[in-house]
Amino acid sequence: MKKHQITIIDIARQLNISKSTVSRVLTGHPNVSEKTREAVLKLANELDYQRNMLAINLMSSQSHTIGIIVPEFVTSFFPMVIMGAQEVASQAGYNVLISQSNESYETEVANAKVMLDNRVDGVLVSLTRETRNYDHLKVFQRKGIPIVFFNRVCDDMQVPKVVVDDYEGAFKAVEHLILTGRKRIAHLGGPTSLHVSKKRLEGYKDALRKYNQPIDPGLILDYDLNLEKVKIYIKHLLDLPEPPDALFTINDPTAFEAMIFMKAKGLKIPEEIAVVGFSNNYGSTLIEPRLTTVAQPTHQIGQVAAQLLLDQINSDASEWKPIYRVLKTELLVRGSS
Amino acid sequence: MKKHQITIIDIARQLNISKSTVSRVLTGHPNVSEKTREAVLKLANELDYQRNMLAINLMSSQSHTIGIIVPEFVTSFFPMVIMGAQEVASQAGYNVLISQSNESYETEVANAKVMLDNRVDGVLVSLTRETRNYDHLKVFQRKGIPIVFFNRVCDDMQVPKVVVDDYEGAFKAVEHLILTGRKRIAHLGGPTSLHVSKKRLEGYKDALRKYNQPIDPGLILDYDLNLEKVKIYIKHLLDLPEPPDALFTINDPTAFEAMIFMKAKGLKIPEEIAVVGFSNNYGSTLIEPRLTTVAQPTHQIGQVAAQLLLDQINSDASEWKPIYRVLKTELLVRGSS
DNA sequence: GGTGTTTTTGGGAACGTTCCCAAACAATGG
DNA sequence: CCATTGTTTGGGAACGTTCCCAAAAACACC
């Protein structure tokens, strides 16, 4: 069914030398005569020899692969993070095994098992919105496989984490709304199980406090990130006796949905209601008015997370530290506010 | 540096049986007594045994992995295709090794080598806009590793390909513009090296022919998909003595750029100029007016391509056929036309 | 030409599985 | 109770590398 692939033994036999010598040439070991080196290299090239990583992996007990588990692929956020991580990883000679949990806890568990089976040398994780139990991830720690969280991190585990300053980002966003004269700022937040949701909510509240604005619980909604429900929440807000004059959402897709719905209702953005999102996703400059949002350094998140992971892979477990890297956000003020 | 991982030999020793028996239990072989089966299963569970795919892969000479090489990750098109492919692959117990060529031929070559090194069981490829030489991909054929192209296919190789009906999609788009009264329809096309560009251009021309409209070479531009240059091309078109009253672009991001530029120039869309894109990318419903576009079944492309690949993997090379699957497109008429 | 040193080479174990073959054991039937 | 069949088990090769150790070859020096 499968063609025979050339091995170092084939090369050794044809040249009447031992496989050890061929291996030495191919791995660049110094102790080998110029004559045999050339002969091996020449024949390897002629035969189109390709080293077999399956054997090398088993021999070295390393897969030379890092795993990445992300909740979704639809918004541009995670693909961008993956791009950054992949850059750093392949630079260092590592492959990347990507899996999506589709925001499902069970899939995340299954994916973790696949990573374990495949003996990834380390794993990068961003949790699903459902994940409450972390046993499937603690296995990695127990087995001595480094793990790094990014974006949606796990407070329960003492491992490196890479996040953006969600608190400050939200704070700046809301402060901006206040300073431009908004009096009733609503917040459509994410599920409180997610660290990011909590932090952004805190930033929202503290900005209001700083400027002595009342915190109206009726203006704070937390939803499950299911975009189809956005309409319902917005309708609820607009139907309030005192509707909001500004909306700060947990992310950009949510803001898009909200804007589309509000525009359909005839509301003027930003005159009647200002909107600010979070992430600077693809699309935020396409919608009209262009969305004011808190930009996250997606690419950098991936790079930093991958680097932290590689650092752990290449050091003794005793030296591992639960580094907590907080990257800066940037408020991009555009037409929607 | 690395913790000892439990192997079947550990289990065998503790139970005073042979590794063969343990292996039989774990692989579900029938010939093993109920008593030993239970004992093995129990201990494996207690010790948190995890099968070592590195060993299994070497033993079976299969990586249980399929490779996917895509040109980019920025637009939503390829991530969506990958989602579809991944679904089918993991259903069948295969992992997915993803790599981006970043539209660079050299990176594509390097990625192909990595796939080869890692002995992927098959590979899914969408070419870069630069690729003119296919030697790095023909190696797969020579080595008996199945390969399937999708979207950006290679005319030189007799292997399965999955595309959408670019010709018909373009035809329908242009026909729609003609039927809505447009007289000068410009086409901002992709590099002619890409199969898709050629097909879409053909559809464009044939639609004009069918309705006895002149084909003005001055209205047909082919660019290298570098979004930053879109402005220049559009400016050129608008400055013509007889500027176009409609624009059909090779893809949606190009249409977005064009629309943004034209709106900034004060042009009314669709009154003064209609715009039609291709792909129904994320963002086409965000921009205003919403973009009329030819939708591609991204998810399905991935599924079909992966399935064709798996079919080849699980059959003898002598049975491989260069199946050419053409999926249907759908014209989505929206506000921009 | 013998001794010591360095360079180059070969042999074999190891990585953790699966799979084939033969051996041991249990069960069945006359 | 022995022969026959069937079930359960163990031993060892194989997958393609790397790496350690020892042997062989080449070289230098007195």
XYZ file of C-alpha atoms (C1' of nucleotides) in Angstrom:
734
model
C 0.000 0.000 0.000
C 2.835 2.347 0.797
C 6.014 2.788 -1.158
C 9.299 1.911 0.460
C 10.952 4.999 1.825
C 14.712 5.339 1.732
C 16.407 4.821 5.106
C 19.924 5.316 6.327
C 20.345 1.537 6.136
C 19.720 1.643 2.396
C 22.437 4.239 2.087
C 24.795 2.311 4.333
C 24.359 -0.900 2.366
C 24.957 0.741 -0.977
C 28.163 2.336 0.244
C 29.273 -0.691 2.253
C 29.559 1.226 5.475
C 27.636 1.060 8.728
C 24.447 2.915 9.488
C 26.232 4.624 12.366
C 28.520 6.373 9.954
C 25.666 7.443 7.732
C 23.844 8.766 10.754
C 26.919 10.723 11.771
C 27.163 12.386 8.400
C 23.501 13.259 8.296
C 23.454 14.731 11.782
C 26.614 16.725 11.149
C 28.827 14.891 13.593
C 32.449 16.034 13.149
C 34.227 12.703 13.430
C 33.877 11.418 9.916
C 36.311 11.532 7.010
C 35.750 13.982 4.245
C 35.637 11.196 1.686
C 32.801 9.225 3.263
C 30.918 12.406 4.138
C 30.817 13.431 0.530
C 29.839 9.986 -0.672
C 26.970 9.778 1.820
C 25.709 13.249 1.076
C 25.835 12.584 -2.632
C 23.939 9.320 -2.447
C 21.402 10.686 0.026
C 20.671 13.457 -2.379
C 20.392 11.134 -5.348
C 18.050 8.788 -3.543
C 16.008 11.699 -2.267
C 16.534 10.598 1.292
C 14.270 12.225 3.839
C 14.915 11.710 7.510
C 12.155 9.889 9.319
C 10.956 12.058 12.161
C 8.763 9.248 13.427
C 11.898 7.312 14.334
C 13.725 10.362 15.615
C 10.755 11.284 17.759
C 10.555 7.860 19.338
C 14.296 7.707 19.858
C 14.422 11.118 21.479
C 11.104 10.772 23.288
C 10.199 14.148 21.917
C 7.604 14.882 19.308
C 9.128 18.235 18.389
C 5.574 19.447 18.379
C 3.681 21.888 20.527
C -0.060 21.702 20.853
C -2.434 24.633 20.753
C -5.992 24.367 22.007
C -8.240 27.281 21.134
C -11.980 27.698 21.578
C -12.768 28.817 18.057
C -11.511 29.810 14.667
C -14.277 32.054 13.428
C -13.229 35.448 14.688
C -9.804 36.527 13.562
C -8.429 36.665 17.092
C -7.261 33.106 17.529
C -5.948 32.576 14.017
C -3.790 35.646 14.555
C -2.488 34.413 17.872
C -1.712 31.083 16.252
C 0.213 32.840 13.506
C 2.434 34.458 16.098
C 2.945 31.240 17.995
C 3.677 29.272 14.862
C 6.350 31.731 13.822
C 8.262 31.316 17.042
C 7.731 27.580 17.133
C 8.861 26.784 13.629
C 11.821 29.083 14.091
C 12.870 26.734 16.865
C 12.161 23.636 14.806
C 8.839 22.747 16.362
C 5.644 21.780 14.640
C 2.288 22.982 15.787
C -0.689 20.749 16.378
C -3.816 22.863 16.431
C -7.187 21.857 17.737
C -10.393 23.730 18.254
C -12.595 23.012 21.195
C -15.533 24.792 19.559
C -16.306 26.292 22.962
C -17.189 22.793 24.162
C -15.737 21.469 27.395
C -15.990 17.891 26.233
C -14.145 18.587 23.020
C -11.465 20.353 25.009
C -11.028 17.251 27.148
C -10.847 15.049 24.061
C -8.336 17.368 22.443
C -6.166 17.326 25.534
C -6.080 13.555 25.365
C -4.995 13.638 21.738
C -2.179 15.995 22.674
C -1.122 13.643 25.434
C -1.248 10.605 23.159
C 0.902 12.405 20.679
C 3.382 13.384 23.363
C 3.439 17.050 22.534
C 6.451 18.693 24.105
C 4.264 21.430 25.501
C 0.840 22.921 25.131
C -0.706 26.359 24.702
C -4.277 26.650 25.953
C -7.093 29.137 25.811
C -10.119 27.808 27.660
C -13.654 27.374 26.408
C -16.340 29.510 27.950
C -17.728 26.349 29.545
C -14.633 25.014 31.269
C -14.984 24.877 35.031
C -13.033 21.703 35.768
C -9.335 21.611 34.972
C -8.398 17.980 35.608
C -7.754 17.308 31.951
C -5.175 20.084 31.954
C -3.620 19.326 35.304
C -2.591 15.979 33.796
C 0.012 17.852 31.790
C 1.550 19.270 34.937
C 1.523 15.854 36.575
C 3.259 14.304 33.586
C 5.834 17.034 33.463
C 4.640 18.554 30.200
C 4.820 22.342 30.227
C 1.619 24.264 29.719
C 1.050 27.957 29.098
C -2.306 29.699 29.128
C -3.166 32.711 27.060
C -6.158 34.994 26.830
C -8.621 32.745 28.638
C -6.521 31.572 31.533
C -7.049 29.218 34.444
C -6.768 30.807 37.867
C -6.423 27.391 39.494
C -3.103 26.459 38.016
C 0.318 27.849 38.830
C 1.728 28.017 35.320
C 2.800 30.799 32.974
C 0.012 32.901 31.554
C -0.136 35.533 28.874
C -2.969 38.009 28.929
C -3.602 41.552 27.924
C -4.418 44.181 30.463
C -8.147 43.659 30.232
C -8.757 45.804 33.256
C -6.881 48.774 31.917
C -8.270 48.310 28.421
C -11.815 48.376 29.700
C -11.009 51.257 31.982
C -9.651 53.358 29.141
C -12.616 52.518 26.953
C -15.157 53.555 29.557
C -13.144 56.583 30.597
C -13.167 57.687 26.984
C -16.948 57.355 26.888
C -17.313 59.349 30.084
C -14.999 62.099 28.886
C -16.985 62.436 25.691
C -20.040 63.160 27.770
C -21.847 59.832 28.027
C -24.003 59.494 31.096
C -25.525 56.031 30.924
C -22.964 53.498 29.763
C -24.178 49.932 29.417
C -21.912 46.906 29.476
C -22.654 43.716 27.606
C -20.150 41.455 29.332
C -19.052 37.845 28.973
C -19.688 34.944 31.318
C -18.200 35.655 34.725
C -16.465 32.284 34.654
C -13.968 33.787 32.255
C -11.137 35.731 33.750
C -11.275 38.287 30.942
C -14.928 39.008 31.602
C -14.274 39.698 35.248
C -11.333 41.958 34.563
C -13.153 43.960 31.924
C -16.125 44.363 34.187
C -13.857 45.623 36.951
C -12.298 48.154 34.611
C -15.749 49.314 33.617
C -16.836 49.786 37.209
C -13.661 51.491 38.356
C -13.798 53.994 35.515
C -17.334 54.932 36.530
C -16.270 55.195 40.160
C -13.311 57.383 39.345
C -15.598 59.910 37.685
C -18.271 59.595 40.327
C -20.796 58.086 38.021
C -23.399 55.725 39.440
C -23.047 52.016 38.730
C -26.437 50.882 37.562
C -26.730 47.080 37.767
C -29.547 47.305 35.262
C -27.034 48.402 32.634
C -24.705 45.466 33.212
C -25.620 42.282 31.390
C -23.597 39.169 31.172
C -24.224 36.840 28.301
C -22.740 33.570 27.104
C -21.022 34.936 24.000
C -23.674 33.382 21.825
C -24.031 36.046 19.160
C -27.592 35.147 18.331
C -28.738 36.420 21.672
C -27.247 39.871 21.292
C -30.418 41.258 19.742
C -32.437 40.249 22.778
C -30.091 41.962 25.180
C -29.915 45.134 23.131
C -33.676 45.244 22.760
C -33.949 44.944 26.516
C -31.541 47.829 27.026
C -33.272 50.087 24.522
C -36.650 49.403 26.082
C -35.514 50.586 29.502
C -37.273 53.698 30.834
C -33.897 55.373 30.755
C -32.036 53.716 27.881
C -28.212 53.913 27.718
C -26.388 56.464 25.597
C -23.313 54.276 25.258
C -22.514 50.592 25.002
C -19.281 48.847 25.889
C -19.211 45.231 24.722
C -17.035 42.305 25.731
C -15.748 41.903 22.171
C -16.054 43.193 18.638
C -18.388 40.609 17.101
C -20.852 41.438 19.832
C -20.507 45.120 19.045
C -21.086 44.387 15.357
C -24.303 42.547 16.087
C -25.433 45.299 18.394
C -24.666 48.011 15.848
C -26.456 46.208 13.047
C -29.497 45.775 15.224
C -29.495 49.357 16.450
C -28.970 50.764 12.974
C -31.925 48.706 11.788
C -33.940 50.283 14.593
C -33.010 53.673 13.215
C -30.701 54.698 16.008
C -27.920 57.086 15.131
C -24.436 55.930 16.079
C -22.653 57.666 17.736
C -25.099 60.587 18.162
C -27.761 58.699 20.076
C -25.649 55.854 21.319
C -21.901 55.335 21.257
C -20.407 51.871 20.886
C -17.009 50.542 21.941
C -15.809 46.998 21.397
C -12.786 44.964 22.402
C -10.097 43.240 20.322
C -9.922 45.214 17.098
C -11.100 42.225 15.109
C -11.191 42.040 11.364
C -14.307 43.953 10.382
C -14.053 46.772 12.878
C -12.898 49.125 10.121
C -15.482 47.854 7.662
C -18.609 48.528 9.644
C -20.006 52.012 9.571
C -19.334 53.990 11.596
C -15.972 52.376 12.137
C -15.837 50.778 15.535
C -13.946 52.291 18.428
C -12.259 49.370 20.115
C -9.504 48.221 22.434
C -6.798 46.640 20.299
C -5.033 43.558 21.546
C -1.565 42.660 20.260
C -2.769 39.288 18.940
C 0.359 38.410 17.077
C 2.499 39.276 20.045
C 0.357 37.233 22.407
C 1.110 34.177 20.301
C 4.791 34.950 20.116
C 5.182 35.563 23.827
C 3.163 32.509 24.805
C 5.123 30.259 22.462
C 8.401 31.658 23.741
C 7.443 31.059 27.358
C 6.517 27.514 26.419
C 9.797 26.886 24.629
C 11.676 28.281 27.595
C 10.031 25.704 29.795
C 10.591 22.893 27.328
C 14.279 23.679 27.311
C 14.743 23.942 31.038
C 14.415 21.715 34.030
C 10.967 21.468 35.592
C 12.444 22.689 38.872
C 13.143 26.044 37.250
C 9.630 26.586 35.954
C 8.029 29.734 37.230
C 4.404 30.811 36.904
C 5.308 33.941 34.987
C 2.351 36.228 34.428
C 2.801 38.386 31.356
C 0.421 41.250 30.879
C 0.550 42.893 27.474
C -0.610 46.403 26.793
C -3.811 47.240 24.971
C -4.442 50.299 22.897
C -7.663 52.247 22.621
C -8.450 52.996 18.989
C -10.943 55.809 18.843
C -12.996 55.685 15.655
C -16.363 56.824 14.414
C -18.630 54.835 16.688
C -17.938 56.985 19.750
C 14.510 16.756 32.398
C 11.487 14.712 31.473
C 9.421 12.592 33.789
C 9.198 8.889 33.137
C 6.029 8.070 31.290
C 4.173 4.841 32.008
C 4.594 2.178 29.306
C 2.952 -1.152 28.700
C 6.118 -2.753 30.043
C 5.559 -1.094 33.410
C 2.075 -2.530 33.489
C 3.272 -5.948 32.376
C 5.941 -6.108 35.047
C 3.595 -5.100 37.836
C 1.085 -7.765 36.843
C 3.717 -10.372 36.053
C 2.516 -10.898 32.528
C 4.051 -10.171 29.153
C 3.856 -6.904 27.291
C 2.144 -8.757 24.451
C -0.818 -9.494 26.649
C -1.031 -5.937 27.878
C -0.891 -4.730 24.307
C -3.689 -7.098 23.387
C -5.935 -5.757 26.112
C -5.241 -2.155 25.229
C -5.845 -2.629 21.530
C -9.035 -4.560 22.149
C -7.831 -7.878 20.819
C -10.416 -10.575 21.607
C -8.133 -13.418 22.685
C -7.506 -12.504 26.280
C -9.179 -13.803 29.418
C -11.662 -11.647 31.212
C -9.589 -11.768 34.375
C -6.379 -10.393 32.911
C -8.279 -7.867 30.834
C -9.836 -6.381 33.909
C -6.601 -6.339 35.828
C -4.768 -4.580 33.013
C -7.502 -2.042 32.455
C -7.658 -1.297 36.138
C -3.937 -0.794 36.543
C -3.650 1.220 33.342
C -6.286 3.522 34.664
C -4.664 3.816 38.069
C -1.272 4.597 36.601
C -2.800 7.058 34.162
C -1.345 5.165 31.252
C -1.401 7.002 27.950
C -0.496 5.197 24.778
C 2.591 6.508 23.070
C 1.699 7.513 19.562
C 5.357 8.134 18.786
C 5.986 4.396 19.095
C 2.775 3.456 17.353
C 3.561 5.797 14.519
C 7.006 4.349 13.985
C 5.726 0.803 14.263
C 2.943 1.379 11.784
C 4.959 3.686 9.530
C 2.046 6.058 9.681
C 1.937 9.391 11.400
C -1.853 9.430 11.591
C -1.514 13.016 10.557
C -2.517 14.899 7.453
C -0.786 18.089 6.494
C -2.489 21.230 5.272
C -0.575 23.960 3.474
C -2.466 27.213 3.000
C -1.226 30.548 1.724
C -2.626 32.662 4.536
C -4.687 32.874 7.650
C -5.823 36.458 7.621
C -9.037 36.294 5.660
C -11.589 33.920 7.075
C -11.583 31.713 4.000
C -8.761 29.325 4.850
C -9.505 28.998 8.560
C -13.020 27.950 7.576
C -11.781 25.398 5.086
C -9.425 24.057 7.720
C -12.306 23.734 10.160
C -14.147 21.542 7.698
C -11.095 19.435 6.959
C -10.246 19.037 10.602
C -13.709 17.779 11.390
C -13.471 14.984 8.864
C -9.885 14.173 9.767
C -10.321 13.911 13.499
C -13.472 11.921 12.998
C -11.246 9.373 11.278
C -8.579 9.574 13.975
C -6.167 11.790 12.121
C -4.362 14.827 13.385
C -3.868 17.899 11.314
C -0.554 19.627 10.820
C -1.195 23.123 9.556
C 1.301 25.426 7.964
C 1.017 28.768 6.304
C 3.126 29.635 3.338
C 2.380 33.343 3.760
C 2.029 33.555 -0.010
C 5.740 32.826 -0.276
C 6.982 30.126 -2.620
C 10.057 29.490 -0.539
C 8.063 29.014 2.615
C 5.806 26.627 0.761
C 8.822 24.569 -0.238
C 10.119 24.543 3.326
C 6.715 23.561 4.661
C 6.489 20.711 2.192
C 9.804 19.415 3.463
C 8.585 19.519 7.050
C 5.527 17.529 6.034
C 7.747 14.991 4.335
C 10.075 14.725 7.321
C 7.118 14.134 9.549
C 5.777 11.475 7.240
C 2.303 12.905 6.951
C -0.073 10.302 5.592
C -1.379 12.770 3.057
C -1.408 16.450 2.316
C -3.934 19.115 1.394
C -2.527 22.045 -0.546
C -3.666 25.438 -1.707
C -0.898 27.151 -3.639
C 0.663 30.533 -3.022
C 0.147 33.213 -5.607
C 3.842 32.928 -6.442
C 4.138 29.203 -7.065
C 5.148 28.390 -10.623
C 7.340 25.355 -9.999
C 5.786 22.244 -8.517
C 8.783 19.993 -7.874
C 8.398 20.264 -4.118
C 4.879 18.889 -4.446
C 5.601 16.262 -7.043
C 7.871 14.651 -4.465
C 4.752 13.547 -2.627
C 3.496 11.742 -5.680
C 6.868 10.135 -6.240
C 6.989 8.938 -2.656
C 3.477 7.573 -2.828
C 1.975 10.107 -0.445
C -1.486 11.205 -1.532
C -2.021 14.862 -2.233
C -5.221 16.797 -2.842
C -5.422 20.375 -4.033
C -8.183 22.757 -3.147
C -9.065 26.278 -4.184
C -5.713 27.192 -5.707
C -4.954 24.056 -7.659
C -2.051 22.907 -9.803
C -2.912 22.171 -13.418
C 0.332 20.265 -13.874
C -0.447 17.406 -11.563
C -2.899 14.576 -12.064
C -4.318 14.389 -8.562
C -7.698 15.055 -6.962
C -8.747 18.665 -6.793
C -11.568 20.461 -5.073
C -12.628 23.797 -6.405
C -15.759 25.836 -6.625
C -17.267 26.677 -9.955
C -15.346 29.891 -10.329
C -16.406 30.256 -13.905
C -20.094 29.987 -13.159
C -19.801 32.101 -10.042
C -18.178 34.915 -11.965
C -20.632 34.473 -14.799
C -23.610 34.811 -12.491
C -22.100 37.835 -10.787
C -21.489 39.686 -14.043
C -24.808 38.587 -15.513
C -26.481 40.060 -12.460
C -24.686 43.352 -13.025
C -25.694 43.391 -16.690
C -29.312 42.600 -15.918
C -29.441 45.449 -13.431
C -28.444 47.815 -16.205
C -24.698 48.200 -15.802
C -22.912 49.088 -19.013
C -19.241 49.316 -18.113
C -18.245 46.552 -15.776
C -14.646 46.539 -14.632
C -12.847 43.467 -13.338
C -10.060 43.613 -10.800
C -8.697 40.113 -11.214
C -5.976 38.040 -9.597
C -2.679 36.927 -11.062
C -3.247 34.817 -14.150
C -0.954 32.155 -12.758
C -3.772 31.154 -10.450
C -6.358 28.834 -11.862
C -9.135 30.648 -10.027
C -8.180 33.971 -11.589
C -8.345 32.526 -15.068
C -11.688 30.874 -14.511
C -13.267 33.945 -13.012
C -11.984 36.069 -15.845
C -13.487 33.629 -18.346
C -16.839 33.799 -16.586
C -16.665 37.563 -16.676
C -15.955 37.631 -20.408
C -18.531 35.016 -21.321
C -21.258 36.830 -19.442
C -20.456 40.002 -21.380
C -20.442 38.040 -24.636
C -23.747 36.402 -23.932
C -25.404 39.782 -23.591
C -23.516 41.270 -26.518
C -21.608 43.711 -24.435
C -18.155 44.805 -25.556
C -15.131 43.460 -23.717
C -12.964 46.439 -22.956
C -9.408 45.353 -22.085
C -8.952 48.686 -20.377
C -11.473 47.603 -17.743
C -9.680 44.361 -16.953
C -6.841 44.645 -14.488
C -4.908 41.854 -12.934
C -3.128 42.507 -9.715
C -1.058 40.434 -7.342
C -3.577 40.274 -4.476
C -1.537 42.783 -2.535
C -4.312 44.789 -0.903
C -2.241 47.911 -0.555
C -2.253 48.374 -4.291
C -6.020 48.303 -4.663
C -6.282 52.068 -4.258
C -3.969 52.631 -7.199
C -5.956 50.384 -9.484
C -9.276 51.911 -8.486
C -7.942 55.414 -8.909
C -6.803 54.435 -12.384
C -10.267 53.095 -13.235
C -12.067 56.159 -11.928
C -9.792 58.479 -13.843
C -10.624 56.841 -17.160
C -12.423 59.053 -19.674
C -15.307 56.637 -19.429
C -15.143 55.288 -15.910
C -16.887 52.001 -15.043
C -20.319 51.861 -13.461
C -19.689 48.477 -11.874
C -16.772 46.591 -10.376
C -16.346 42.863 -10.031
C -13.371 41.929 -7.859
C -11.430 38.699 -7.510
C -12.291 38.470 -3.804
C -14.016 40.237 -0.950
C -11.080 41.912 0.796
C -10.269 43.573 -2.499
C -13.857 44.737 -2.771
C -13.704 46.110 0.780
C -10.623 48.139 0.004
C -12.162 49.386 -3.197
C -15.393 50.380 -1.476
C -13.617 52.193 1.320
C -11.570 54.119 -1.192
C -14.531 54.962 -3.382
C -16.683 55.996 -0.467
C -13.901 58.295 0.664
C -13.932 59.793 -2.830
C -17.607 60.534 -2.360
C -18.895 57.948 -4.811
C -22.338 56.549 -4.133
C -22.528 52.765 -4.009
C -24.465 51.279 -5.730
C -25.989 54.304 -7.456
C -22.860 55.487 -9.214
C -20.931 52.269 -9.125
C -21.985 48.779 -8.151
C -19.561 46.363 -6.480
C -19.551 42.593 -6.408
C -16.974 40.474 -4.605
C -16.181 36.808 -4.353
C -16.135 34.437 -1.351
C -18.598 35.883 1.133
C -15.846 36.514 3.625
C -16.380 37.655 7.160
C -17.033 41.370 6.892
C -19.163 41.355 3.776
C -22.270 41.932 5.876
C -20.576 44.529 8.041
C -19.521 46.953 5.372
C -22.073 49.432 4.150
C -23.710 48.890 1.800
C -23.541 45.173 2.425
C -21.484 43.514 -0.259
C -23.033 41.480 -3.028
C -20.759 38.490 -3.398
C -20.405 34.964 -4.680
C -20.510 32.656 -1.675
C -18.208 29.669 -1.552
C -19.059 26.656 0.615
C -15.835 26.983 2.603
C -16.655 24.430 5.209
C -17.714 21.927 2.601
C -14.554 22.471 0.566
C -12.538 21.390 3.578
C -14.734 18.408 4.256
C -14.705 17.181 0.680
C -10.978 17.688 0.263
C -10.220 15.848 3.487
C -12.525 13.023 2.529
C -10.889 12.614 -0.868
C -7.540 12.537 0.864
C -8.633 9.910 3.360
C -10.059 7.827 0.543
C -6.669 7.792 -1.085
C -4.848 7.066 2.140
C -7.036 4.038 2.658
C -6.720 2.626 -0.819
C -4.006 1.295 -3.034
C -2.103 3.842 -5.093
C -3.146 1.995 -8.219
C -6.746 2.967 -7.542
C -6.080 6.680 -7.170
C -8.003 8.773 -9.600
C -7.570 12.465 -10.322
C -11.110 13.272 -9.276
C -12.089 16.843 -9.989
C -14.802 18.039 -7.655
C -16.515 21.278 -8.518
C -18.711 22.697 -5.779
C -21.520 25.120 -6.406
C -21.322 28.790 -5.608
C -24.211 31.006 -4.694
C -24.696 34.619 -5.677
C -25.758 36.652 -2.670
C -27.296 39.882 -3.859
C -27.001 42.612 -1.253
C -26.904 46.355 -1.107
C -23.755 47.040 -3.085
C -25.356 46.241 -6.443
C 59.518 -0.691 14.045
C 57.311 -0.184 18.257
C 54.537 2.783 21.177
C 51.095 6.076 22.061
C 47.563 9.189 20.417
C 43.983 10.586 17.506
C 40.721 9.860 13.996
C 37.403 7.017 11.864
C 34.452 3.147 11.876
C 31.226 -0.745 13.258
C 28.228 -3.307 16.491
C 24.509 -3.319 19.323
C 21.248 -1.462 22.647
C 17.510 1.552 23.184
C 13.009 4.181 22.350
C 7.503 1.764 23.009
C 4.719 -0.321 20.383
C 2.481 -4.240 17.317
C 2.356 -8.627 15.292
C 3.653 -13.240 14.158
C 4.669 -17.741 15.796
C 4.987 -21.186 18.957
C 4.205 -22.848 23.570
C 1.287 -23.682 27.395
C -2.929 -24.462 29.141
C -7.906 -25.549 29.299
C -11.806 -27.752 27.418
C -14.128 -31.163 24.627
C -15.177 -35.737 22.978
C -14.613 -40.543 22.236
C -7.141 -41.139 29.712
C -5.478 -39.743 25.420
C -6.122 -37.187 21.297
C -8.000 -33.075 19.352
C -9.400 -28.561 19.289
C -9.610 -23.994 21.067
C -8.157 -20.339 24.060
C -4.717 -17.708 26.338
C -0.057 -16.483 26.900
C 5.058 -15.316 26.142
C 9.164 -14.489 23.264
C 11.231 -11.978 19.902
C 11.539 -9.406 15.613
C 10.466 -5.172 13.503
C 9.829 0.012 12.674
C 14.369 3.903 11.680
C 16.872 6.424 14.248
C 20.703 7.939 17.821
C 24.255 7.111 20.966
C 27.631 4.690 23.593
C 31.527 1.784 23.576
C 35.016 -0.698 21.630
C 37.677 -1.958 17.603
C 40.249 -0.660 13.673
C 42.808 2.379 11.057
C 45.725 6.267 10.475
C 49.124 9.150 12.125
C 52.996 10.976 14.921
C 57.062 10.477 17.493
C 61.176 8.564 19.331
